[in-house]
Amino acid sequence: NAGVTQTPKFQVLKTGQSMTLQCAQDMNHEYMSWYRQDPGMGLRLIHYSVGAGITDQGEVPNGYNVSRSTTEDFPLRLLSAAPSQTSVYFCASSRGTSGRAEQFFGPGTRLTVL
Amino acid sequence: GESVGLHLPTLSVQEGDNSIINCAYSNSASDYFIWYKQESGKGPQFIIDIRSNMDKRQGQRVTVLLNKTVKHLSLQIAATQPGDSAVYFCAEGSYGSSNTGKLIFGQGTTLQVKP
């Protein structure tokens, strides 16, 4: 199994540009989440999904959209990039059974917005 | 507001010694706590979790202790190895919804292991 994969690894955008961060998992996990990690800080939840067709907002959803058309994929869209969105983005998945949050994280996408 | 914090930003230990990483939380409603390890350039990796109905839980070379009275969580690593060098995060949440990713993460403690 590849686990959780994210593309691209690095990206530089100009203010106002849009882009999609890709996330895929091959573990048949129901739950998937997107986080951002800023320097010296812990992760903050952007959006999450509890299954195909179901998404919801996390702690910091503004400026981001998500969709979940398949169990495997959970792309994150930046609508109009801003310098404040410069961060490292992590996607995670978990089985969704019981409450245990044994999430599996991808390697991250480092995004810089100029 | 609610927060999860770590007492020390950096902890330096000698190889072979035991390490203790501390974490304070302030949300008394949290009933589920997790420790993650993040190596440089990688995503966080689940280490161990504990529910609030327990005081202690052991894994392989790791032990998590929970003191609900003072809202304190600690991660003990036995016989610390160079491969343990990483940033360690604690996170808190609700057992019923934490698997959605609804967790509050601390800022992280960097563990440096000296050979």
mmCIF file of N, CA and C in Angstrom, chain A residues 4-112:
data_model
loop_
_atom_site.group_PDB
_atom_site.id
_atom_site.type_symbol
_atom_site.label_atom_id
_atom_site.label_comp_id
_atom_site.label_asym_id
_atom_site.label_seq_id
_atom_site.Cartn_x
_atom_site.Cartn_y
_atom_site.Cartn_z
ATOM 1 N N VAL A 4 -1.051 7.286 2.258
ATOM 2 C CA VAL A 4 -1.594 8.586 1.867
ATOM 3 C C VAL A 4 -0.552 9.305 1.008
ATOM 4 N N THR A 5 -0.941 9.674 -0.183
ATOM 5 C CA THR A 5 -0.031 10.380 -1.071
ATOM 6 C C THR A 5 -0.551 11.786 -1.335
ATOM 7 N N GLN A 6 0.373 12.723 -1.478
ATOM 8 C CA GLN A 6 0.022 14.110 -1.738
ATOM 9 C C GLN A 6 0.882 14.630 -2.889
ATOM 10 N N THR A 7 0.252 15.407 -3.743
ATOM 11 C CA THR A 7 0.983 16.096 -4.803
ATOM 12 C C THR A 7 0.446 17.501 -4.969
ATOM 13 N N PRO A 8 1.284 18.475 -5.310
ATOM 14 C CA PRO A 8 2.730 18.349 -5.436
ATOM 15 C C PRO A 8 3.414 18.388 -4.073
ATOM 16 N N LYS A 9 4.705 18.184 -4.021
ATOM 17 C CA LYS A 9 5.467 18.316 -2.767
ATOM 18 C C LYS A 9 5.739 19.778 -2.453
ATOM 19 N N PHE A 10 5.996 20.556 -3.490
ATOM 20 C CA PHE A 10 6.287 21.977 -3.340
ATOM 21 C C PHE A 10 5.494 22.754 -4.392
ATOM 22 N N GLN A 11 5.095 23.967 -4.029
ATOM 23 C CA GLN A 11 4.375 24.814 -4.977
ATOM 24 C C GLN A 11 4.574 26.270 -4.596
ATOM 25 N N VAL A 12 4.825 27.104 -5.612
ATOM 26 C CA VAL A 12 4.894 28.544 -5.409
ATOM 27 C C VAL A 12 3.801 29.176 -6.256
ATOM 28 N N LEU A 13 2.998 30.006 -5.620
ATOM 29 C CA LEU A 13 1.912 30.694 -6.316
ATOM 30 C C LEU A 13 2.062 32.189 -6.162
ATOM 31 N N LYS A 14 1.427 32.910 -7.071
ATOM 32 C CA LYS A 14 1.317 34.349 -6.908
ATOM 33 C C LYS A 14 -0.045 34.651 -6.292
ATOM 34 N N THR A 15 -0.113 35.748 -5.580
ATOM 35 C CA THR A 15 -1.373 36.163 -4.969
ATOM 36 C C THR A 15 -2.473 36.208 -6.022
ATOM 37 N N GLY A 16 -3.601 35.589 -5.676
ATOM 38 C CA GLY A 16 -4.738 35.590 -6.579
ATOM 39 C C GLY A 16 -4.866 34.346 -7.443
ATOM 40 N N GLN A 17 -3.790 33.589 -7.564
ATOM 41 C CA GLN A 17 -3.862 32.370 -8.359
ATOM 42 C C GLN A 17 -4.648 31.294 -7.603
ATOM 43 N N SER A 18 -5.170 30.344 -8.343
ATOM 44 C CA SER A 18 -5.865 29.225 -7.728
ATOM 45 C C SER A 18 -5.107 27.935 -8.036
ATOM 46 N N MET A 19 -5.310 26.953 -7.191
ATOM 47 C CA MET A 19 -4.692 25.664 -7.456
ATOM 48 C C MET A 19 -5.383 24.593 -6.609
ATOM 49 N N THR A 20 -5.112 23.364 -6.946
ATOM 50 C CA THR A 20 -5.661 22.232 -6.210
ATOM 51 C C THR A 20 -4.530 21.370 -5.680
ATOM 52 N N LEU A 21 -4.589 21.092 -4.392
ATOM 53 C CA LEU A 21 -3.672 20.139 -3.765
ATOM 54 C C LEU A 21 -4.347 18.775 -3.780
ATOM 55 N N GLN A 22 -3.614 17.808 -4.300
ATOM 56 C CA GLN A 22 -4.187 16.477 -4.423
ATOM 57 C C GLN A 22 -3.847 15.608 -3.225
ATOM 58 N N CYS A 23 -4.801 14.761 -2.844
ATOM 59 C CA CYS A 23 -4.597 13.793 -1.774
ATOM 60 C C CYS A 23 -5.319 12.510 -2.149
ATOM 61 N N ALA A 24 -4.633 11.401 -1.981
ATOM 62 C CA ALA A 24 -5.237 10.107 -2.263
ATOM 63 C C ALA A 24 -4.773 9.086 -1.241
ATOM 64 N N GLN A 25 -5.670 8.156 -0.915
ATOM 65 C CA GLN A 25 -5.294 7.068 -0.006
ATOM 66 C C GLN A 25 -5.824 5.744 -0.567
ATOM 67 N N ASP A 26 -5.070 4.695 -0.321
ATOM 68 C CA ASP A 26 -5.427 3.391 -0.869
ATOM 69 C C ASP A 26 -5.736 2.394 0.234
ATOM 70 N N MET A 27 -6.158 2.887 1.383
ATOM 71 C CA MET A 27 -6.433 2.019 2.531
ATOM 72 C C MET A 27 -7.935 1.844 2.752
ATOM 73 N N ASN A 28 -8.731 2.369 1.846
ATOM 74 C CA ASN A 28 -10.188 2.286 1.946
ATOM 75 C C ASN A 28 -10.703 2.939 3.240
ATOM 76 N N HIS A 29 -10.050 4.014 3.635
ATOM 77 C CA HIS A 29 -10.462 4.725 4.839
ATOM 78 C C HIS A 29 -11.651 5.617 4.549
ATOM 79 N N GLU A 30 -12.593 5.632 5.494
ATOM 80 C CA GLU A 30 -13.775 6.470 5.335
ATOM 81 C C GLU A 30 -13.458 7.947 5.555
ATOM 82 N N TYR A 31 -12.660 8.213 6.579
ATOM 83 C CA TYR A 31 -12.469 9.588 7.009
ATOM 84 C C TYR A 31 -11.192 10.161 6.427
ATOM 85 N N MET A 32 -11.289 11.398 5.937
ATOM 86 C CA MET A 32 -10.119 12.111 5.447
ATOM 87 C C MET A 32 -10.186 13.553 5.907
ATOM 88 N N SER A 33 -8.993 14.145 6.099
ATOM 89 C CA SER A 33 -8.913 15.494 6.650
ATOM 90 C C SER A 33 -7.776 16.256 5.990
ATOM 91 N N TRP A 34 -7.920 17.582 5.995
ATOM 92 C CA TRP A 34 -6.845 18.466 5.579
ATOM 93 C C TRP A 34 -6.459 19.369 6.739
ATOM 94 N N TYR A 35 -5.148 19.504 6.943
ATOM 95 C CA TYR A 35 -4.602 20.378 7.966
ATOM 96 C C TYR A 35 -3.596 21.340 7.333
ATOM 97 N N ARG A 36 -3.373 22.442 8.026
ATOM 98 C CA ARG A 36 -2.236 23.290 7.700
ATOM 99 C C ARG A 36 -1.356 23.400 8.928
ATOM 100 N N GLN A 37 -0.064 23.503 8.670
ATOM 101 C CA GLN A 37 0.909 23.612 9.748
ATOM 102 C C GLN A 37 1.791 24.827 9.498
ATOM 103 N N ASP A 38 1.720 25.769 10.387
ATOM 104 C CA ASP A 38 2.525 26.978 10.284
ATOM 105 C C ASP A 38 3.729 26.861 11.211
ATOM 106 N N PRO A 39 4.816 27.591 10.919
ATOM 107 C CA PRO A 39 6.057 27.440 11.689
ATOM 108 C C PRO A 39 5.837 27.555 13.195
ATOM 109 N N GLY A 40 6.377 26.592 13.928
ATOM 110 C CA GLY A 40 6.295 26.630 15.376
ATOM 111 C C GLY A 40 4.915 26.373 15.941
ATOM 112 N N MET A 41 4.013 25.890 15.092
ATOM 113 C CA MET A 41 2.647 25.656 15.555
ATOM 114 C C MET A 41 2.223 24.232 15.273
ATOM 115 N N GLY A 42 1.213 23.830 15.968
ATOM 116 C CA GLY A 42 0.628 22.526 15.686
ATOM 117 C C GLY A 42 -0.265 22.600 14.462
ATOM 118 N N LEU A 43 -0.867 21.484 14.144
ATOM 119 C CA LEU A 43 -1.736 21.416 12.976
ATOM 120 C C LEU A 43 -3.109 22.019 13.274
ATOM 121 N N ARG A 44 -3.689 22.622 12.264
ATOM 122 C CA ARG A 44 -5.042 23.149 12.379
ATOM 123 C C ARG A 44 -5.911 22.551 11.269
ATOM 124 N N LEU A 45 -7.088 22.116 11.638
ATOM 125 C CA LEU A 45 -7.975 21.427 10.716
ATOM 126 C C LEU A 45 -8.653 22.413 9.774
ATOM 127 N N ILE A 46 -8.589 22.142 8.473
ATOM 128 C CA ILE A 46 -9.204 23.015 7.470
ATOM 129 C C ILE A 46 -10.587 22.489 7.095
ATOM 130 N N HIS A 47 -10.623 21.291 6.557
ATOM 131 C CA HIS A 47 -11.861 20.614 6.191
ATOM 132 C C HIS A 47 -11.699 19.130 6.453
ATOM 133 N N TYR A 48 -12.822 18.449 6.589
ATOM 134 C CA TYR A 48 -12.757 17.011 6.739
ATOM 135 C C TYR A 48 -13.945 16.355 6.040
ATOM 136 N N SER A 49 -13.832 15.046 5.856
ATOM 137 C CA SER A 49 -14.885 14.283 5.191
ATOM 138 C C SER A 49 -15.064 12.949 5.901
ATOM 139 N N VAL A 50 -16.311 12.561 6.101
ATOM 140 C CA VAL A 50 -16.595 11.288 6.766
ATOM 141 C C VAL A 50 -17.043 10.222 5.767
ATOM 142 N N GLY A 51 -16.949 10.551 4.505
ATOM 143 C CA GLY A 51 -17.290 9.576 3.481
ATOM 144 C C GLY A 51 -17.510 10.277 2.157
ATOM 145 N N ALA A 52 -17.589 9.492 1.103
ATOM 146 C CA ALA A 52 -17.793 10.067 -0.228
ATOM 147 C C ALA A 52 -19.061 10.900 -0.250
ATOM 148 N N GLY A 53 -18.938 12.109 -0.760
ATOM 149 C CA GLY A 53 -20.075 13.006 -0.869
ATOM 150 C C GLY A 53 -20.370 13.828 0.370
ATOM 151 N N ILE A 54 -19.591 13.628 1.430
ATOM 152 C CA ILE A 54 -19.843 14.326 2.701
ATOM 153 C C ILE A 54 -18.588 15.064 3.145
ATOM 154 N N THR A 55 -18.703 16.384 3.260
ATOM 155 C CA THR A 55 -17.583 17.184 3.756
ATOM 156 C C THR A 55 -18.097 18.178 4.786
ATOM 157 N N ASP A 56 -17.183 18.680 5.592
ATOM 158 C CA ASP A 56 -17.567 19.673 6.591
ATOM 159 C C ASP A 56 -16.358 20.534 6.914
ATOM 160 N N GLN A 57 -16.634 21.689 7.509
ATOM 161 C CA GLN A 57 -15.573 22.640 7.812
ATOM 162 C C GLN A 57 -14.884 22.310 9.118
ATOM 163 N N GLY A 58 -13.603 22.641 9.135
ATOM 164 C CA GLY A 58 -12.833 22.514 10.354
ATOM 165 C C GLY A 58 -12.649 23.864 11.006
ATOM 166 N N GLU A 59 -11.483 24.043 11.598
ATOM 167 C CA GLU A 59 -11.198 25.254 12.374
ATOM 168 C C GLU A 59 -10.908 26.464 11.487
ATOM 169 N N VAL A 60 -10.228 26.253 10.356
ATOM 170 C CA VAL A 60 -9.788 27.365 9.505
ATOM 171 C C VAL A 60 -10.180 27.131 8.044
ATOM 172 N N PRO A 61 -11.464 27.127 7.706
ATOM 173 C CA PRO A 61 -11.899 26.761 6.358
ATOM 174 C C PRO A 61 -11.859 27.875 5.314
ATOM 175 N N ASN A 62 -11.772 29.129 5.763
ATOM 176 C CA ASN A 62 -11.912 30.244 4.824
ATOM 177 C C ASN A 62 -10.810 30.250 3.774
ATOM 178 N N GLY A 63 -11.220 30.374 2.524
ATOM 179 C CA GLY A 63 -10.276 30.422 1.406
ATOM 180 C C GLY A 63 -10.002 29.070 0.785
ATOM 181 N N TYR A 64 -10.652 28.034 1.319
ATOM 182 C CA TYR A 64 -10.415 26.670 0.829
ATOM 183 C C TYR A 64 -11.741 25.969 0.529
ATOM 184 N N ASN A 65 -11.721 25.150 -0.510
ATOM 185 C CA ASN A 65 -12.865 24.294 -0.818
ATOM 186 C C ASN A 65 -12.405 22.852 -0.931
ATOM 187 N N VAL A 66 -13.302 21.936 -0.619
ATOM 188 C CA VAL A 66 -12.993 20.524 -0.780
ATOM 189 C C VAL A 66 -14.183 19.824 -1.408
ATOM 190 N N SER A 67 -13.927 18.642 -1.925
ATOM 191 C CA SER A 67 -14.976 17.760 -2.416
ATOM 192 C C SER A 67 -14.514 16.334 -2.203
ATOM 193 N N ARG A 68 -15.443 15.409 -2.155
ATOM 194 C CA ARG A 68 -15.088 14.005 -1.953
ATOM 195 C C ARG A 68 -15.994 13.163 -2.854
ATOM 196 N N SER A 69 -15.594 13.044 -4.088
ATOM 197 C CA SER A 69 -16.405 12.296 -5.045
ATOM 198 C C SER A 69 -16.137 10.791 -4.963
ATOM 199 N N THR A 70 -14.967 10.416 -4.467
ATOM 200 C CA THR A 70 -14.641 9.000 -4.296
ATOM 201 C C THR A 70 -14.073 8.776 -2.896
ATOM 202 N N THR A 71 -14.045 7.545 -2.462
ATOM 203 C CA THR A 71 -13.452 7.238 -1.163
ATOM 204 C C THR A 71 -11.963 7.559 -1.148
ATOM 205 N N GLU A 72 -11.301 7.370 -2.281
ATOM 206 C CA GLU A 72 -9.847 7.479 -2.337
ATOM 207 C C GLU A 72 -9.320 8.911 -2.338
ATOM 208 N N ASP A 73 -10.048 9.825 -2.969
ATOM 209 C CA ASP A 73 -9.489 11.150 -3.235
ATOM 210 C C ASP A 73 -10.171 12.253 -2.436
ATOM 211 N N PHE A 74 -9.358 13.225 -2.027
ATOM 212 C CA PHE A 74 -9.893 14.338 -1.243
ATOM 213 C C PHE A 74 -9.069 15.590 -1.582
ATOM 214 N N PRO A 75 -9.339 16.221 -2.727
ATOM 215 C CA PRO A 75 -8.565 17.390 -3.132
ATOM 216 C C PRO A 75 -8.946 18.645 -2.363
ATOM 217 N N LEU A 76 -7.958 19.499 -2.168
ATOM 218 C CA LEU A 76 -8.141 20.784 -1.496
ATOM 219 C C LEU A 76 -7.890 21.897 -2.506
ATOM 220 N N ARG A 77 -8.850 22.782 -2.658
ATOM 221 C CA ARG A 77 -8.725 23.866 -3.635
ATOM 222 C C ARG A 77 -8.525 25.201 -2.935
ATOM 223 N N LEU A 78 -7.520 25.918 -3.391
ATOM 224 C CA LEU A 78 -7.336 27.300 -2.976
ATOM 225 C C LEU A 78 -7.965 28.176 -4.056
ATOM 226 N N LEU A 79 -8.936 28.967 -3.678
ATOM 227 C CA LEU A 79 -9.722 29.700 -4.651
ATOM 228 C C LEU A 79 -8.979 30.915 -5.201
ATOM 229 N N SER A 80 -8.356 31.663 -4.323
ATOM 230 C CA SER A 80 -7.598 32.849 -4.698
ATOM 231 C C SER A 80 -6.485 32.995 -3.662
ATOM 232 N N ALA A 81 -5.321 32.497 -3.996
ATOM 233 C CA ALA A 81 -4.248 32.366 -3.010
ATOM 234 C C ALA A 81 -3.844 33.715 -2.407
ATOM 235 N N ALA A 82 -3.561 33.682 -1.110
ATOM 236 C CA ALA A 82 -3.110 34.860 -0.382
ATOM 237 C C ALA A 82 -1.831 34.505 0.374
ATOM 238 N N PRO A 83 -0.968 35.472 0.651
ATOM 239 C CA PRO A 83 0.266 35.182 1.396
ATOM 240 C C PRO A 83 0.005 34.488 2.732
ATOM 241 N N SER A 84 -1.141 34.763 3.339
ATOM 242 C CA SER A 84 -1.470 34.138 4.621
ATOM 243 C C SER A 84 -1.688 32.621 4.490
ATOM 244 N N GLN A 85 -1.802 32.145 3.267
ATOM 245 C CA GLN A 85 -1.979 30.713 3.043
ATOM 246 C C GLN A 85 -0.648 29.990 2.822
ATOM 247 N N THR A 86 0.432 30.728 2.921
ATOM 248 C CA THR A 86 1.751 30.098 2.903
ATOM 249 C C THR A 86 1.853 29.181 4.114
ATOM 250 N N SER A 87 2.077 27.903 3.866
ATOM 251 C CA SER A 87 2.049 26.928 4.944
ATOM 252 C C SER A 87 2.442 25.558 4.397
ATOM 253 N N VAL A 88 2.507 24.593 5.290
ATOM 254 C CA VAL A 88 2.650 23.205 4.875
ATOM 255 C C VAL A 88 1.305 22.533 5.095
ATOM 256 N N TYR A 89 0.823 21.852 4.068
ATOM 257 C CA TYR A 89 -0.504 21.256 4.114
ATOM 258 C C TYR A 89 -0.382 19.731 4.199
ATOM 259 N N PHE A 90 -1.104 19.179 5.157
ATOM 260 C CA PHE A 90 -1.102 17.729 5.340
ATOM 261 C C PHE A 90 -2.504 17.185 5.159
ATOM 262 N N CYS A 91 -2.557 16.071 4.465
ATOM 263 C CA CYS A 91 -3.788 15.311 4.327
ATOM 264 C C CYS A 91 -3.670 14.084 5.217
ATOM 265 N N ALA A 92 -4.772 13.647 5.790
ATOM 266 C CA ALA A 92 -4.754 12.478 6.658
ATOM 267 C C ALA A 92 -6.009 11.649 6.420
ATOM 268 N N SER A 93 -5.911 10.370 6.734
ATOM 269 C CA SER A 93 -7.078 9.503 6.639
ATOM 270 C C SER A 93 -7.129 8.584 7.848
ATOM 271 N N SER A 94 -8.325 8.102 8.155
ATOM 272 C CA SER A 94 -8.489 7.133 9.238
ATOM 273 C C SER A 94 -9.670 6.228 8.921
ATOM 274 N N ARG A 95 -9.694 5.093 9.593
ATOM 275 C CA ARG A 95 -10.734 4.099 9.292
ATOM 276 C C ARG A 95 -12.123 4.610 9.585
ATOM 277 N N GLY A 96 -12.243 5.420 10.652
ATOM 278 C CA GLY A 96 -13.561 5.934 10.993
ATOM 279 C C GLY A 96 -14.347 5.032 11.901
ATOM 280 N N THR A 97 -13.807 3.865 12.209
ATOM 281 C CA THR A 97 -14.530 2.986 13.128
ATOM 282 C C THR A 97 -14.148 3.344 14.556
ATOM 283 N N SER A 98 -15.099 3.328 15.432
ATOM 284 C CA SER A 98 -14.948 3.761 16.824
ATOM 285 C C SER A 98 -14.397 5.182 16.850
ATOM 286 N N GLY A 99 -13.942 5.610 17.984
ATOM 287 C CA GLY A 99 -13.496 6.991 18.083
ATOM 288 C C GLY A 99 -12.021 7.174 17.893
ATOM 289 N N ARG A 100 -11.288 6.078 17.831
ATOM 290 C CA ARG A 100 -9.829 6.207 17.795
ATOM 291 C C ARG A 100 -9.391 6.996 16.579
ATOM 292 N N ALA A 101 -8.564 8.014 16.842
ATOM 293 C CA ALA A 101 -8.109 8.871 15.755
ATOM 294 C C ALA A 101 -6.750 8.439 15.282
ATOM 295 N N GLU A 102 -6.588 7.157 14.930
ATOM 296 C CA GLU A 102 -5.311 6.723 14.405
ATOM 297 C C GLU A 102 -5.241 7.146 12.953
ATOM 298 N N GLN A 103 -4.875 8.392 12.774
ATOM 299 C CA GLN A 103 -4.818 8.964 11.446
ATOM 300 C C GLN A 103 -3.472 8.676 10.803
ATOM 301 N N PHE A 104 -3.519 8.470 9.516
ATOM 302 C CA PHE A 104 -2.320 8.282 8.715
ATOM 303 C C PHE A 104 -2.142 9.546 7.872
ATOM 304 N N PHE A 105 -0.980 10.140 7.988
ATOM 305 C CA PHE A 105 -0.727 11.403 7.324
ATOM 306 C C PHE A 105 0.096 11.210 6.057
ATOM 307 N N GLY A 106 -0.160 12.082 5.094
ATOM 308 C CA GLY A 106 0.676 12.148 3.917
ATOM 309 C C GLY A 106 1.947 12.910 4.204
ATOM 310 N N PRO A 107 2.857 13.011 3.225
ATOM 311 C CA PRO A 107 4.150 13.669 3.438
ATOM 312 C C PRO A 107 4.075 15.184 3.416
ATOM 313 N N GLY A 108 2.961 15.747 3.006
ATOM 314 C CA GLY A 108 2.801 17.195 3.026
ATOM 315 C C GLY A 108 3.089 17.879 1.703
ATOM 316 N N THR A 109 2.471 19.056 1.536
ATOM 317 C CA THR A 109 2.744 19.951 0.411
ATOM 318 C C THR A 109 3.168 21.280 0.989
ATOM 319 N N ARG A 110 4.359 21.730 0.601
ATOM 320 C CA ARG A 110 4.854 23.026 1.086
ATOM 321 C C ARG A 110 4.464 24.090 0.073
ATOM 322 N N LEU A 111 3.592 25.001 0.492
ATOM 323 C CA LEU A 111 3.058 26.036 -0.395
ATOM 324 C C LEU A 111 3.558 27.406 0.014
ATOM 325 N N THR A 112 4.058 28.132 -0.973
ATOM 326 C CA THR A 112 4.468 29.519 -0.763
ATOM 327 C C THR A 112 3.648 30.408 -1.681
#
